[in-house]
Short mmCIF file of C-alpha atoms in Angstrom, two decimals:
data_model
loop_
_atom_site.label_atom_id
_atom_site.label_comp_id
_atom_site.label_asym_id
_atom_site.label_seq_id
_atom_site.Cartn_x
_atom_site.Cartn_y
_atom_site.Cartn_z
CA GLN A 91 176.06 137.01 19.74
CA VAL A 92 172.92 139.11 19.58
CA GLN A 93 171.47 139.54 16.09
CA LEU A 94 168.61 141.75 14.99
CA GLN A 95 166.51 141.59 11.85
CA GLU A 96 164.05 144.10 10.56
CA SER A 97 160.96 143.08 8.61
CA GLY A 98 157.91 144.85 7.13
CA PRO A 99 156.63 146.41 3.94
CA GLY A 100 159.18 148.05 1.73
CA LEU A 101 156.57 150.28 0.19
CA VAL A 102 153.98 152.42 2.07
CA LYS A 103 151.44 154.87 0.60
CA PRO A 104 151.41 158.42 1.72
CA SER A 105 149.23 159.21 4.81
CA GLN A 106 149.30 155.45 5.81
CA THR A 107 151.14 153.90 8.73
CA LEU A 108 154.59 152.38 8.42
CA SER A 109 154.92 149.20 10.50
CA LEU A 110 158.20 147.40 11.08
CA THR A 111 159.19 144.61 13.45
CA CYS A 112 162.55 143.69 14.74
CA THR A 113 163.24 140.11 15.68
CA VAL A 114 166.01 139.55 18.22
CA SER A 115 167.99 136.30 18.46
CA GLY A 116 170.95 135.30 20.63
CA GLY A 117 169.56 137.22 23.66
CA SER A 118 166.31 137.92 25.37
CA ILE A 119 164.66 141.36 25.36
CA SER A 120 163.09 140.62 28.75
CA SER A 121 166.47 139.83 30.32
CA GLY A 122 166.81 143.50 31.05
CA GLY A 123 169.42 146.14 31.07
CA TYR A 124 169.16 147.27 27.45
CA TYR A 125 167.15 149.62 25.45
CA TRP A 126 165.83 148.62 22.04
CA SER A 127 166.07 151.28 19.44
CA TRP A 128 164.79 152.44 15.96
CA ILE A 129 167.15 154.60 13.94
CA ARG A 130 166.61 155.62 10.39
CA GLN A 131 168.81 157.02 7.61
CA HIS A 132 167.48 159.09 4.73
CA PRO A 133 169.04 158.31 1.33
CA GLY A 134 172.57 159.61 1.31
CA LYS A 135 172.12 161.34 4.63
CA GLY A 136 173.03 160.89 8.28
CA LEU A 137 171.45 158.91 11.14
CA GLU A 138 168.41 159.87 13.02
CA TRP A 139 167.31 158.28 16.22
CA ILE A 140 163.52 157.64 16.14
CA GLY A 141 163.10 156.40 19.62
CA TYR A 142 163.58 153.40 21.94
CA ILE A 143 161.82 151.15 24.33
CA TYR A 144 163.39 149.88 27.45
CA TYR A 145 162.93 146.35 28.56
CA SER A 146 160.58 147.64 31.29
CA GLY A 147 158.29 149.14 28.64
CA SER A 148 159.24 152.80 29.14
CA THR A 149 159.81 154.71 25.95
CA TYR A 150 161.53 157.76 24.55
CA TYR A 151 160.72 159.33 21.18
CA ASN A 152 162.50 161.94 19.14
CA PRO A 153 160.63 165.16 19.74
CA SER A 154 160.41 165.82 15.95
CA LEU A 155 158.56 162.51 15.46
CA LYS A 156 156.89 162.03 18.77
CA SER A 157 153.31 162.76 17.64
CA ARG A 158 153.52 160.04 15.01
CA VAL A 159 155.66 157.30 16.63
CA THR A 160 154.84 154.29 18.76
CA ILE A 161 157.34 151.62 19.76
CA SER A 162 156.16 148.54 21.53
CA VAL A 163 157.63 145.25 22.59
CA ASP A 164 156.37 141.63 22.41
CA THR A 165 158.58 139.73 24.80
CA SER A 166 156.77 136.42 24.04
CA LYS A 167 158.06 136.63 20.46
CA ASN A 168 161.29 138.44 21.40
CA GLN A 169 160.41 141.27 19.03
CA PHE A 170 159.91 144.95 19.20
CA SER A 171 157.96 147.11 16.73
CA LEU A 172 157.82 150.58 15.21
CA LYS A 173 154.73 152.32 13.97
CA LEU A 174 155.00 155.73 12.26
CA SER A 175 151.74 157.19 11.20
CA SER A 176 150.74 159.68 8.46
CA VAL A 177 153.82 159.06 6.50
CA THR A 178 155.05 161.33 3.66
CA ALA A 179 157.85 160.99 1.08
CA ALA A 180 160.17 162.55 3.75
CA ASP A 181 159.89 159.35 5.76
CA THR A 182 161.51 157.34 2.92
CA ALA A 183 164.62 155.94 4.55
CA VAL A 184 166.49 152.88 5.67
CA TYR A 185 165.20 151.79 9.08
CA TYR A 186 167.48 150.14 11.51
CA CYS A 187 166.74 148.41 14.80
CA ALA A 188 169.41 148.16 17.43
CA ARG A 189 170.20 147.02 20.82
CA ASP A 190 171.40 150.06 22.67
CA VAL A 191 173.58 151.18 19.80
CA ASP A 192 175.97 148.36 19.99
CA TYR A 193 174.30 145.72 17.90
CA TRP A 194 172.46 146.75 14.68
CA GLY A 195 170.18 144.95 12.23
CA GLN A 196 171.10 145.14 8.57
CA GLY A 197 168.40 147.77 7.86
CA THR A 198 165.35 147.80 5.74
CA LEU A 199 164.54 150.40 3.00
CA VAL A 200 160.99 151.75 3.25
CA THR A 201 159.78 153.91 0.45
CA VAL A 202 156.73 156.10 0.75
CA SER A 203 155.06 156.49 -2.59
CA SER A 204 151.68 156.08 -4.16
CA GLN B 187 167.57 172.13 18.65
CA THR B 188 170.76 170.35 19.65
CA VAL B 189 173.37 170.00 16.89
CA VAL B 190 176.33 167.70 16.77
CA THR B 191 178.96 168.71 14.32
CA GLN B 192 181.64 166.66 12.57
CA GLU B 193 184.04 167.48 9.80
CA PRO B 194 182.24 166.76 6.43
CA SER B 195 185.24 165.08 4.98
CA LEU B 196 188.93 164.17 5.72
CA THR B 197 191.66 162.60 3.68
CA VAL B 198 194.49 160.50 4.97
CA SER B 199 197.31 158.53 3.43
CA PRO B 200 197.65 154.80 4.07
CA GLY B 201 199.72 154.29 7.21
CA GLY B 202 198.96 157.76 8.46
CA THR B 203 197.14 159.10 11.47
CA VAL B 204 193.96 161.10 11.43
CA THR B 205 191.67 162.54 14.04
CA LEU B 206 187.97 163.12 13.62
CA THR B 207 186.15 165.34 16.09
CA CYS B 208 182.65 165.74 17.37
CA ALA B 209 181.33 169.02 18.72
CA SER B 210 178.16 169.94 20.65
CA SER B 211 176.13 173.13 20.01
CA THR B 212 175.58 173.21 23.83
CA GLY B 213 179.29 173.72 24.58
CA ALA B 214 182.19 171.48 25.52
CA VAL B 215 181.78 167.87 25.16
CA THR B 216 182.54 165.90 28.36
CA SER B 217 182.62 162.38 29.37
CA GLY B 218 179.10 162.96 30.60
CA TYR B 219 177.92 162.96 26.97
CA TYR B 220 179.19 159.32 26.74
CA PRO B 221 180.46 159.81 23.22
CA ASN B 222 180.14 156.88 20.80
CA TRP B 223 181.67 156.39 17.38
CA PHE B 224 180.48 154.33 14.48
CA GLN B 225 181.88 153.27 11.14
CA GLN B 226 179.62 152.78 8.15
CA LYS B 227 180.56 151.44 4.75
CA PRO B 228 178.39 151.85 1.61
CA GLY B 229 175.41 149.50 1.68
CA GLN B 230 176.10 148.34 5.25
CA ALA B 231 174.66 149.04 8.63
CA PRO B 232 176.66 151.27 11.07
CA ARG B 233 179.16 149.31 13.17
CA ALA B 234 179.90 150.43 16.74
CA LEU B 235 183.54 151.29 17.35
CA ILE B 236 183.87 153.29 20.62
CA TYR B 237 181.47 153.85 23.61
CA SER B 238 181.74 156.11 26.59
CA THR B 239 184.47 158.24 25.04
CA SER B 240 187.24 155.80 24.86
CA ASN B 241 186.05 152.27 25.39
CA LYS B 242 186.44 149.72 22.61
CA HIS B 243 184.19 146.90 21.60
CA SER B 244 185.57 143.44 21.32
CA TRP B 245 185.62 143.81 17.64
CA THR B 246 187.17 147.22 17.43
CA PRO B 247 190.61 147.21 15.79
CA ALA B 248 193.44 148.47 18.09
CA ARG B 249 194.29 151.31 15.65
CA PHE B 250 191.03 153.09 16.66
CA SER B 251 191.02 155.21 19.83
CA GLY B 252 188.63 157.62 21.37
CA SER B 253 189.28 160.65 23.50
CA LEU B 254 188.33 164.15 24.50
CA LEU B 255 190.23 166.89 22.70
CA GLY B 256 189.85 170.66 23.03
CA GLY B 257 186.25 170.41 24.21
CA LYS B 258 185.27 167.82 21.54
CA ALA B 259 184.99 164.12 21.35
CA ALA B 260 187.63 162.65 19.07
CA LEU B 261 188.32 159.50 17.22
CA THR B 262 191.88 158.75 16.12
CA LEU B 263 192.96 156.25 13.61
CA SER B 264 196.67 155.40 13.77
CA GLY B 265 198.24 153.41 10.87
CA VAL B 266 195.27 153.80 8.60
CA GLN B 267 194.44 151.00 6.37
CA PRO B 268 192.64 151.13 2.97
CA GLU B 269 189.63 149.38 4.51
CA ASP B 270 189.20 152.24 6.93
CA GLU B 271 187.69 154.36 4.16
CA ALA B 272 184.17 154.85 5.33
CA GLU B 273 181.69 157.27 6.78
CA TYR B 274 182.17 157.81 10.58
CA TYR B 275 179.43 159.07 12.87
CA CYS B 276 179.55 160.19 16.52
CA LEU B 277 176.69 160.04 18.96
CA LEU B 278 176.32 162.25 22.03
CA TYR B 279 173.78 161.66 24.90
CA TYR B 280 171.87 164.59 26.38
CA GLY B 281 170.22 163.38 29.45
CA GLY B 282 169.36 159.71 29.95
CA ALA B 283 169.44 157.93 26.73
CA ARG B 284 168.48 160.84 24.53
CA GLY B 285 171.10 160.61 21.83
CA VAL B 286 171.87 162.89 18.93
CA PHE B 287 174.03 161.76 16.01
CA GLY B 288 176.56 163.95 14.25
CA GLY B 289 176.21 164.54 10.55
CA GLY B 290 179.09 162.18 9.78
CA THR B 291 182.65 162.38 8.37
CA LYS B 292 183.56 160.83 5.11
CA LEU B 293 187.08 159.51 5.49
CA THR B 294 189.03 159.01 2.23
CA VAL B 295 192.23 156.91 2.30
CA LEU B 296 194.43 158.14 -0.59
#
């Protein structure tokens, strides 16, 4: 059974870069055939797909966030990561990592505040 | 800007049947949009229920079913249980793996 766990700071200052890591267990990122996603949910709101990275390294980013987002993968650690730059209060959300959209992490709340 | 629309809220009685729908601003939803459905309870991560219109995951209860209905994707719950009270989200794919979530339907079991 694949499990995913997000980790990273819960508080980020405005204009700084939000950095999160997703650690995958029960399966290998490099085994192929899946895309590894970041999805967020603003407080009390719906889901927003941030982007994903394919096992091959190709990426897709939501056009509304594309200029600020980088998703990368570290197969040696079986992890993939999210960086979101120049954050504002509007980036305060629960951030989820997922394999395809079938298996999800529990989510981590990131608050942007000084 | 592609918009995926769901009913904001629905209410169903225990044991009843309810259908949630998912519409696309681009037109009729077909199997080529690979509709997915998710259930989310307060304080929990979304849980995948249905993929590619009507396929169930191994953990999806039999009372949940997916289909296409009148140009929309649909999720039907038959024999609703109190524990089915939750927010339900659909996801449609627009080319490759570019997915857009619907705004969610809050299902109340009353």
